[in-house]
Structure formats: C-alpha cells, structure tokens
Amino acid sequence: MATAVEQPQVPQELRTSAPESLPKSAIPAAVASPVPAPAATETVSLRAEETPAPAQETKAPVVAEAHLVDTYHPPQRMFANLEEYKRLYKESITQPEKFWAERARELISWDRDFQTTRSGSLLNADVSYFNEGRLNASYNCVDRHAFKDPDRVAIIYEADEPTEGRNVTYGELLREVSRTAWVLKQMGVRKGDTVAIYLPMIPEAIIALMACVRIGAVHSVIFAGFSSDSLRDRVVDAGCKVVITTDEGKRGGKLIGTKKIVDDALKQCPAVENVLVYKRTGSEIPWTSGRDFWWHEEVEKWPNYFPPEPVASEDPLFLLYTSGSTGKPKGVLHTTAGYLLGAAMTGKYVFDIHEGDRYFCGGDVGWITGHTYVVYAPLMLGVSTVVFEGTPAYPNFSRYWDIIERHNVTQFYVAPTALRLLKRAGDEHVRGKFAHLRVLGSVGEPIAAEIWKWYFEVIGKEECHIVDTYWQTESGSHVLTPLAGITPTKPGSCSLPFFGVEPALIDPVSGEEIHGNDVEGVLTFKQSWPSMARTVWGAHNRYRETYLDVYKGYYFTGDGAARDHEGFYWIRGRVDDVVNVSGHRLSTAEIEAALLEHHSVADAAVVGIADELTGQAVNAFVDLKEGVESSDALRKELIVQVRKSIGPFAAPKAVYVVPDMPKTRSGKIMRRVLRKIVAGEEDQLGDITTLSDPSVVEKIIKAVHDAKRK
C-alpha cells in the first residue's frame, strides 16, 4: 500500500481528542484469532438491558456466528469517538426534534425555514418532517456547489467502452439541468406531474432527475433493462406525461434497444404525450412525429439557467417501483426534505465523504442504491460521483479496479454478488495500489465472512474500513450500518443503528418485543426517521397494510434479524424465507451461508418444500465454482457441511446443482421460482420479467428434472 493512503476522517461532531488525520494503523488488519476487545467495547450495546445470567448448563449462543468471526477495531483512541456516537445516537432517539432540526439546517439549504421538525406517527401512518419549510432538491445538489466552484467535477462518466468516458463539472451540470428543465416545462410538465426515466447509466440520467425536481416534477426511474410490459405497468400506474430514453443503450459490449422497448410499452400508455430521446449510439430508430423529440435538438433552444422552483418539505420527490416479483408493481414514494437529509447524513457519516472525494457506487440509478448513493448523497455533499455504464466483467474482470485506480476513488460501494464474481475470477485481475481508497461498502444482502475478508485484504489492502450496510427502498437511506473509522465491525454483521433509527426485534408468535442481547426475531423500527417512504403511490392502504399494520406502532421490514451478545445486528433474511423443519424455524440465509463456506460453492439458495414427515424439508440449490464438477459425493459433502455448521435438523433433503440462480436485476435471488420448480409447479411461476436472465429458469427446470430421475 502506498504511503499516501488516506484514512477515514472523523466528522467534527464525533471528534474528541482524535487527530485530523489517522495513521495507517487506524484500521488494523485481521488477525488469525480473535483479539479481546478493549474495555470500551463492552459497552457497544445501545440497550440498557443485560443478557440473562446463564443457567448451570452451558447454553449455545443464539447468534453463533458472532463468536466465529474476528471483530475489527479502530485504534484505542478512537473508542472515545464510539462513545460520542452513542451519545449522539441517544440524543437522536430521546430528543429527535432537536437532533433532526440541527442536522437539517446544517446540511440543507432552505428557501424558507421549517417550523415543525416532526409530526405524525407510525401508528397513524401520517409521518411528516420539516413542515412549513420550502426548498429545491436541484438547488441543493447542483446550484450551491456550482456557484462556489463551477469547475469542480460533479460526474465522472465511465462509459461501457473504457475509452469513451468524460467528466461533467458542477457548472456544466447546472447548465444542462437548466436547459433540460426548460424542455420539460415546454412539454407541459408542471409541479407534481410524473416523468418516466428509462435511461442507461449515463450523465443524462442524473441530468434528467435534476431537471424534474428543478421544476417540482416527480421522477419515476425505471431500470433500462425492464421489458416493455414492466415499463408499461409502471408508466401507467404513475400516470407519466413524458418518457425520457435513449436511442439505444450499451452494457457489457451489447446493445439494448431502449427506444424500441419504449415504443412497444407506449402502445398501451395513452397518458404519455412526449418522448425525449438522447442520442447514445446514433442508430436508426422508429420515430413518431409530434411525440418524439431529440434531446440534443431541444436543449439548444433554451437558456442556460432555469430558476429552481421551491417546493414544500413533504412534496413528492420521486417514485421508485419495487421489483414487482409478485402482484401489481408497488410505487414507493419519497418526499423531498427528509429524503435529502437521509442521503446527505449517511453519505457524510457512513462513507466519511469529505470535500474533494471521488465516490464510486456500482449501483444502477434504476434502483434505490443508485438513487441515494450514485446521485443524491454525493451531489448533496458536493463531491465527484462515478457513473458507470458497464459491468464489472467487461471488457475484463479488472474493470472496477481500473476505475478505482485511474480516478483515485476514495469510497467504493457495491453488492456482494459482484464481489463473489470478481473473487472467483482470481486475484490476478486486481491491479493497482488504490492509494486514495479509504472506505469499502457492501449493499443488497449480508456479505459472507469469506468475501468480507477478501474485500478487506485484497481490495482494501488491509487499510480500508468496510461498511456493511442494511437498508431498503422504503427506508431511503441506511438504517443499520457501521460508521467509517468509528464503529468496530464483524464480518457478516451490519453493526449498529444509524442516528434516529430504533430497532426492535419482535416475537413472530406473540407479537411482543424481545429485549436483551443474544436474541433473534422479526426486525422492526419503533420510531420514524426523515428519509422513510411516506406512502405507496395511489394506494395508501397498501402502504399501511404492508409496513405499519403488521405490528401496530412499528415499521415492519419483512426481514428477520438477530442481536448478538454485544448488541450488533445480523440480518437473517426475509421472514417469508424461513423453513420450519420439525418445529425448528431455520433461516434460509443461515443455511445458505453454511453452503457458501464449502470451497466448491460459488452461490447458494435454500427453499422450504412441504414434507409429510417434518412439515417442511430443506431443498438447496448451488452454483459451483468454475472447474468444479457436480457429483453425488459433492452433494453429500454439502449436506455434511450444513450438519456441521448448523445441526442435523438443518441438513438439506435434496441438493440441486444449477448453472446459475434466478436473480433480479438488483442481484436478489427469486426464491419463489425455485420453490415452484421443486414443487412441480413450473406452469405457475408468475411474473419473471424482473429476472436479469429469464432463460436461466428453463436450465434450472432441466437440472431439477434430471436430478429427480436419478
């Protein structure tokens, strides 16, 4: 590691006696065996409850994995800052009005100050923040930085082809956002109208978002890879007047016919009046005169500045549809001020973002990760954000690492799915010193200890702090997460709650809160927080029923979680991804983690299937590493692996070797598809348009049928 490496800089309000910059030892390397934590770590738990005294007979810990991994500690002097975090956290829970008011005035520029910091409740589903305040999101993300330093780079565009990228400064971004806002205004878009954005990962995606919010319109970004049917459903549900797209997209060396997909979708979208088309490839495309307009031609007609239109704090900022894996697509609605504060605060505290940083989130703007951590968080904080159009494997497996090295990236945030792929490709592809890299992030699913260790040692050079973040589309920003340079971390744990977030584990049988440590249950939150979604578009009752009525007075995440002996949180997986075998409630995530410990397994998924004897039986699906051959002996090894890791009751009844997993474009395994296939219900798979590769379903069906015939 080059000696110029920077370490996480502690935010001023979390700084006590710590120096302005930290030496390399700030984030020490892992050690072969657990090191006893300094005395300060014994107070990490944020709850005032103690674990009940053990009985005479030794009881196995509920959160066993917490005892199987090392804890990575900041240096001794940094524990004072952990104590300061806990002080501020307590203030955010006990005095939320004071806490949020101070942060909102610090991080947001207001056109008119707010009077009421917080009102409403989870029980009544009427939460609101910063009432009477007025602001503009585009001004906060663009203007205030452009006025201060117009030549500062806002967007580092990494095109699909490595030689085709470009930078966009804050001054240029302000000009392009303004001209695009004029175009939308001329097309009849007004405050409160919805605009569909179906764009690949190019700078114009951010420009389109900012142009919408500049005039008070609501953007609804649809991942540029969804089918025409999925696009149609989302455009119709949101009532969009305008669709913004490209002639074609490029990803992984392949062309995507975005305009053709839009044309097919709009055959059943009568409310759409105009389509604005950005010329990405220059290919000939179908054209509907009077409806379709070229982006580059329209923006040339308008001035370089459009005055931002102030909106109320609780006015809608954007809609984002969940994957739609079951039923009607669900348009989650986020409001302006609270969401902006959540993005800015988590960027500042979780990723340690400072002026001059170059931040790289590998997410797509079609998902919440791209919204919050490609667009809003870095732009709210006035730093450079990498917009990456391609894939981590094109033109080779070094692509991410080349980007980090060439652009002196300071923070990198990506899903474990990509990390597994890149680890499997081999360390010879990891080229570069990464001299400026300080923070590594993980998002989307719990990161396995093996991948965490590789990420820390090979990518982070044992110098970077890893932040394993837990959050949702509905939460808007991180809710359980380490703070870079401050929080001790355990591989596989999302650590501690973010400010203002009060977790509660609920007994799914009694519905009562489970207190103390070394416990597990359904993860809920007892208080609202500013960035949480306010409703489902056009279906507030659905919002209440899904999130707030399951356990009255609590926000229901849909996930199971455990709180270990030190108060750290571990995500167990969706509560509907629980297998009940002979009275044992088994987390599929836990069984999958056991399978992934085997050196032959690249990916794993577990489902429960009805069984006459045990109620349910565990069925496992594994994707093997390259070069590993499937065999009966290997299947037996995997069953033994689970027996050893968890217990005989968790052993899979069947193990199916498949060529790949049915994953959504956000990297989540669609387990209901696997469940249906094993149950012989291939004709009842439901909507699979959200799969990144729907063709894999037929391959899995064949693999299961072949295995059952043996």
Tab-separated table of C-alpha atoms in Angstrom, residues 413-680:
chain	number	residue	atom	x	y	z
A	413	TYR	CA	-19.797	0.694	-2.743
A	414	VAL	CA	-21.010	-2.496	-4.409
A	415	ALA	CA	-23.114	-5.634	-3.864
A	416	PRO	CA	-21.690	-8.956	-2.621
A	417	THR	CA	-22.991	-10.512	-5.846
A	418	ALA	CA	-20.358	-8.591	-7.817
A	419	LEU	CA	-17.675	-9.301	-5.231
A	420	ARG	CA	-18.312	-13.047	-5.439
A	421	LEU	CA	-17.977	-12.878	-9.213
A	422	LEU	CA	-14.715	-10.943	-9.022
A	423	LYS	CA	-13.218	-13.096	-6.286
A	424	ARG	CA	-13.978	-16.175	-8.331
A	425	ALA	CA	-12.269	-14.586	-11.361
A	426	GLY	CA	-8.961	-14.508	-9.495
A	427	ASP	CA	-6.702	-12.010	-7.755
A	428	GLU	CA	-4.538	-11.586	-10.841
A	429	HIS	CA	-7.199	-9.180	-12.140
A	430	VAL	CA	-6.819	-6.868	-9.132
A	431	ARG	CA	-4.292	-4.356	-10.425
A	432	GLY	CA	-3.441	-1.080	-8.720
A	433	LYS	CA	-2.321	0.376	-5.408
A	434	PHE	CA	-5.664	2.094	-4.656
A	435	ALA	CA	-3.675	4.707	-2.758
A	436	HIS	CA	-6.623	7.027	-2.085
A	437	LEU	CA	-9.205	4.380	-1.178
A	438	ARG	CA	-10.468	4.768	2.414
A	439	VAL	CA	-13.865	3.090	2.660
A	440	LEU	CA	-15.320	-0.064	1.108
A	441	GLY	CA	-19.084	-0.581	1.211
A	442	SER	CA	-21.366	-3.572	0.764
A	443	VAL	CA	-25.061	-3.363	-0.115
A	444	GLY	CA	-28.050	-5.523	-1.016
A	445	GLU	CA	-27.513	-8.635	1.095
A	446	PRO	CA	-25.369	-9.788	4.016
A	447	ILE	CA	-21.773	-10.295	2.939
A	448	ALA	CA	-20.290	-13.712	3.715
A	449	ALA	CA	-17.253	-13.713	6.008
A	450	GLU	CA	-15.085	-15.240	3.276
A	451	ILE	CA	-15.960	-12.447	0.832
A	452	TRP	CA	-15.605	-9.789	3.558
A	453	LYS	CA	-12.085	-11.000	4.326
A	454	TRP	CA	-11.118	-10.973	0.613
A	455	TYR	CA	-12.596	-7.492	0.186
A	456	PHE	CA	-10.643	-6.235	3.197
A	457	GLU	CA	-7.314	-7.885	2.391
A	458	VAL	CA	-7.109	-7.917	-1.415
A	459	ILE	CA	-9.057	-4.787	-2.368
A	460	GLY	CA	-8.641	-2.726	0.797
A	461	LYS	CA	-5.000	-3.780	1.299
A	462	GLU	CA	-5.927	-4.184	4.986
A	463	GLU	CA	-6.211	-0.377	5.174
A	464	CYS	CA	-9.865	0.386	4.409
A	465	HIS	CA	-12.851	0.285	6.729
A	466	ILE	CA	-15.669	-1.939	5.436
A	467	VAL	CA	-19.225	-0.693	5.956
A	468	ASP	CA	-21.761	-3.493	5.528
A	469	THR	CA	-24.982	-1.521	5.164
A	470	TYR	CA	-28.583	-2.582	5.708
A	471	TRP	CA	-31.448	-0.576	4.266
A	472	GLN	CA	-34.357	-0.825	1.819
A	473	THR	CA	-36.076	1.012	-0.997
A	474	GLU	CA	-38.620	2.047	1.613
A	475	SER	CA	-36.063	3.308	4.149
A	476	GLY	CA	-34.487	5.693	1.634
A	477	SER	CA	-31.056	5.535	3.266
A	478	HIS	CA	-29.041	3.349	5.634
A	479	VAL	CA	-30.741	2.235	8.847
A	480	LEU	CA	-28.271	-0.329	10.266
A	481	THR	CA	-24.638	0.340	9.414
A	482	PRO	CA	-21.138	0.949	10.686
A	483	LEU	CA	-19.689	4.466	10.577
A	484	ALA	CA	-16.364	4.543	8.735
A	485	GLY	CA	-13.421	4.907	11.077
A	486	ILE	CA	-15.564	4.717	14.208
A	487	THR	CA	-17.613	1.530	14.530
A	488	PRO	CA	-15.970	-1.834	15.233
A	489	THR	CA	-17.074	-4.291	12.548
A	490	LYS	CA	-17.757	-8.014	12.386
A	491	PRO	CA	-17.835	-9.820	9.018
A	492	GLY	CA	-21.487	-10.563	8.229
A	493	SER	CA	-22.964	-8.043	10.672
A	494	CYS	CA	-24.453	-4.682	9.704
A	495	SER	CA	-23.335	-3.459	13.128
A	496	LEU	CA	-25.390	-0.767	14.858
A	497	PRO	CA	-28.364	1.501	14.085
A	498	PHE	CA	-27.921	4.816	12.328
A	499	PHE	CA	-28.997	8.015	14.059
A	500	GLY	CA	-32.715	8.206	14.770
A	501	VAL	CA	-33.316	4.539	13.962
A	502	GLU	CA	-34.566	2.476	16.922
A	503	PRO	CA	-34.597	-1.257	16.115
A	504	ALA	CA	-36.899	-3.693	17.889
A	505	LEU	CA	-36.953	-7.471	17.463
A	506	ILE	CA	-40.472	-8.913	17.592
A	507	ASP	CA	-41.500	-12.450	18.511
A	508	PRO	CA	-43.441	-13.593	15.410
A	509	VAL	CA	-45.740	-15.790	17.529
A	510	SER	CA	-46.655	-13.457	20.396
A	511	GLY	CA	-46.089	-10.155	18.594
A	512	GLU	CA	-44.212	-8.896	21.652
A	513	GLU	CA	-40.857	-7.137	21.602
A	514	ILE	CA	-37.860	-9.311	22.530
A	515	HIS	CA	-35.492	-7.497	24.872
A	516	GLY	CA	-31.879	-8.152	25.751
A	517	ASN	CA	-28.964	-9.436	23.691
A	518	ASP	CA	-28.225	-12.772	22.006
A	519	VAL	CA	-31.791	-12.911	20.680
A	520	GLU	CA	-33.482	-13.038	17.293
A	521	GLY	CA	-36.843	-12.140	15.848
A	522	VAL	CA	-38.589	-10.026	13.224
A	523	LEU	CA	-36.779	-6.737	12.579
A	524	THR	CA	-38.907	-3.640	13.089
A	525	PHE	CA	-38.296	0.010	13.951
A	526	LYS	CA	-40.035	1.845	16.788
A	527	GLN	CA	-39.624	5.411	15.535
A	528	SER	CA	-39.960	7.175	12.228
A	529	TRP	CA	-36.917	8.714	10.537
A	530	PRO	CA	-36.817	11.508	7.946
A	531	SER	CA	-35.927	9.502	4.816
A	532	MET	CA	-38.541	6.767	5.197
A	533	ALA	CA	-41.126	6.398	2.417
A	534	ARG	CA	-44.436	8.109	3.117
A	535	THR	CA	-46.807	6.005	1.049
A	536	VAL	CA	-47.338	3.756	-1.956
A	537	TRP	CA	-48.392	5.781	-4.982
A	538	GLY	CA	-52.172	5.789	-5.203
A	539	ALA	CA	-52.506	3.074	-2.554
A	540	HIS	CA	-52.001	4.403	0.971
A	541	ASN	CA	-53.930	1.478	2.466
A	542	ARG	CA	-51.480	-0.898	0.821
A	543	TYR	CA	-48.650	1.066	2.434
A	544	ARG	CA	-50.268	0.772	5.863
A	545	GLU	CA	-51.031	-2.918	5.492
A	546	THR	CA	-47.559	-3.790	4.206
A	547	TYR	CA	-45.368	-1.789	6.580
A	548	LEU	CA	-47.280	-0.344	9.535
A	549	ASP	CA	-50.194	-2.620	10.422
A	550	VAL	CA	-48.280	-5.907	10.747
A	551	TYR	CA	-47.115	-4.833	14.216
A	552	LYS	CA	-49.044	-1.745	15.291
A	553	GLY	CA	-46.781	1.155	16.165
A	554	TYR	CA	-43.749	-0.404	14.486
A	555	TYR	CA	-42.306	-0.226	10.968
A	556	PHE	CA	-42.147	-3.801	9.595
A	557	THR	CA	-39.065	-4.509	7.467
A	558	GLY	CA	-40.069	-8.001	6.373
A	559	ASP	CA	-36.658	-9.267	7.492
A	560	GLY	CA	-35.591	-11.415	10.383
A	561	ALA	CA	-32.587	-10.332	12.421
A	562	ALA	CA	-30.523	-11.220	15.458
A	563	ARG	CA	-28.886	-9.040	18.098
A	564	ASP	CA	-25.687	-10.622	19.352
A	565	HIS	CA	-24.104	-10.585	22.809
A	566	GLU	CA	-22.595	-7.137	22.150
A	567	GLY	CA	-25.687	-5.562	20.607
A	568	PHE	CA	-24.589	-5.911	16.973
A	569	TYR	CA	-27.259	-6.769	14.387
A	570	TRP	CA	-27.195	-9.676	11.927
A	571	ILE	CA	-29.757	-9.913	9.117
A	572	ARG	CA	-31.298	-13.378	8.805
A	573	GLY	CA	-33.201	-12.965	5.547
A	574	ARG	CA	-36.809	-12.386	4.646
A	575	VAL	CA	-39.215	-13.711	7.217
A	576	ASP	CA	-41.047	-15.497	4.448
A	577	ASP	CA	-37.717	-17.181	3.650
A	578	VAL	CA	-37.908	-19.288	6.800
A	579	VAL	CA	-38.102	-23.077	6.752
A	580	ASN	CA	-39.884	-24.854	9.589
A	581	VAL	CA	-38.453	-28.372	9.902
A	582	SER	CA	-39.855	-30.486	12.721
A	583	GLY	CA	-40.577	-27.364	14.745
A	584	HIS	CA	-37.192	-25.792	14.055
A	585	ARG	CA	-37.507	-22.369	12.440
A	586	LEU	CA	-34.485	-22.169	10.159
A	587	SER	CA	-33.308	-19.065	8.352
A	588	THR	CA	-32.588	-19.786	4.715
A	589	ALA	CA	-29.811	-17.191	4.879
A	590	GLU	CA	-28.096	-19.158	7.636
A	591	ILE	CA	-28.208	-22.426	5.671
A	592	GLU	CA	-27.021	-20.634	2.543
A	593	ALA	CA	-24.094	-19.193	4.474
A	594	ALA	CA	-23.137	-22.705	5.581
A	595	LEU	CA	-23.190	-23.951	1.989
A	596	LEU	CA	-21.094	-20.996	0.844
A	597	GLU	CA	-18.395	-21.995	3.302
A	598	HIS	CA	-17.642	-25.017	1.095
A	599	HIS	CA	-14.745	-24.343	-1.244
A	600	SER	CA	-16.679	-25.619	-4.281
A	601	VAL	CA	-19.740	-23.375	-3.965
A	602	ALA	CA	-19.983	-20.004	-5.735
A	603	ASP	CA	-23.621	-19.253	-4.878
A	604	ALA	CA	-26.419	-20.916	-2.945
A	605	ALA	CA	-30.145	-20.621	-2.344
A	606	VAL	CA	-32.410	-22.551	0.010
A	607	VAL	CA	-36.185	-23.039	-0.004
A	608	GLY	CA	-38.636	-24.992	2.116
A	609	ILE	CA	-40.791	-27.658	0.481
A	610	ALA	CA	-43.815	-29.389	2.032
A	611	ASP	CA	-42.906	-32.697	3.666
A	612	GLU	CA	-45.343	-35.231	5.136
A	613	LEU	CA	-42.991	-36.199	7.961
A	614	THR	CA	-41.308	-32.960	9.027
A	615	GLY	CA	-43.766	-30.312	7.832
A	616	GLN	CA	-41.164	-28.775	5.590
A	617	ALA	CA	-37.901	-30.024	4.160
A	618	VAL	CA	-34.845	-28.026	3.193
A	619	ASN	CA	-34.038	-28.046	-0.525
A	620	ALA	CA	-30.787	-26.418	-1.582
A	621	PHE	CA	-29.640	-25.043	-4.923
A	622	VAL	CA	-25.932	-24.481	-5.531
A	623	ASP	CA	-23.966	-22.911	-8.362
A	624	LEU	CA	-20.470	-24.399	-8.380
A	625	LYS	CA	-17.228	-22.552	-8.937
A	626	GLU	CA	-15.646	-22.722	-12.356
A	627	GLY	CA	-13.892	-26.033	-12.949
A	628	VAL	CA	-15.771	-27.929	-10.218
A	629	GLU	CA	-17.700	-30.967	-11.434
A	630	SER	CA	-21.032	-31.990	-9.973
A	631	SER	CA	-21.171	-35.409	-8.312
A	632	ASP	CA	-23.135	-37.385	-5.744
A	633	ALA	CA	-20.093	-37.270	-3.484
A	634	LEU	CA	-20.072	-33.468	-3.600
A	635	ARG	CA	-23.780	-33.319	-2.763
A	636	LYS	CA	-23.140	-35.497	0.285
A	637	GLU	CA	-20.256	-33.220	1.293
A	638	LEU	CA	-22.562	-30.217	1.171
A	639	ILE	CA	-25.170	-31.934	3.338
A	640	VAL	CA	-22.449	-32.787	5.862
A	641	GLN	CA	-21.264	-29.163	5.695
A	642	VAL	CA	-24.688	-27.908	6.808
A	643	ARG	CA	-24.974	-30.583	9.506
A	644	LYS	CA	-21.643	-29.467	10.923
A	645	SER	CA	-22.296	-25.735	10.665
A	646	ILE	CA	-25.866	-25.623	11.983
A	647	GLY	CA	-27.043	-29.079	13.047
A	648	PRO	CA	-28.621	-32.276	11.691
A	649	PHE	CA	-32.096	-30.686	11.685
A	650	ALA	CA	-30.919	-28.160	9.077
A	651	ALA	CA	-29.464	-30.688	6.634
A	652	PRO	CA	-30.918	-30.362	3.112
A	653	LYS	CA	-33.106	-33.226	1.978
A	654	ALA	CA	-32.034	-32.504	-1.601
A	655	VAL	CA	-29.201	-30.549	-3.202
A	656	TYR	CA	-29.597	-29.416	-6.808
A	657	VAL	CA	-26.607	-28.235	-8.822
A	658	VAL	CA	-27.728	-25.475	-11.200
A	659	PRO	CA	-25.853	-23.355	-13.776
A	660	ASP	CA	-26.998	-20.054	-12.236
A	661	MET	CA	-29.563	-18.543	-9.876
A	662	PRO	CA	-32.811	-16.789	-10.872
A	663	LYS	CA	-31.772	-13.284	-9.829
A	664	THR	CA	-33.499	-9.966	-10.230
A	665	ARG	CA	-31.514	-7.163	-11.815
A	666	SER	CA	-30.709	-5.872	-8.343
A	667	GLY	CA	-28.994	-9.176	-7.540
A	668	LYS	CA	-31.649	-10.753	-5.298
A	669	ILE	CA	-32.455	-14.441	-5.748
A	670	MET	CA	-36.132	-15.016	-6.593
A	671	ARG	CA	-36.642	-17.996	-4.298
A	672	ARG	CA	-40.319	-18.398	-5.088
A	673	VAL	CA	-39.280	-19.520	-8.595
A	674	LEU	CA	-37.065	-22.234	-7.103
A	675	ARG	CA	-39.858	-23.230	-4.718
A	676	LYS	CA	-42.333	-23.601	-7.583
A	677	ILE	CA	-39.905	-25.615	-9.720
A	678	VAL	CA	-39.149	-28.143	-6.963
A	679	ALA	CA	-42.857	-28.464	-6.214
A	680	GLY	CA	-43.515	-29.300	-9.883
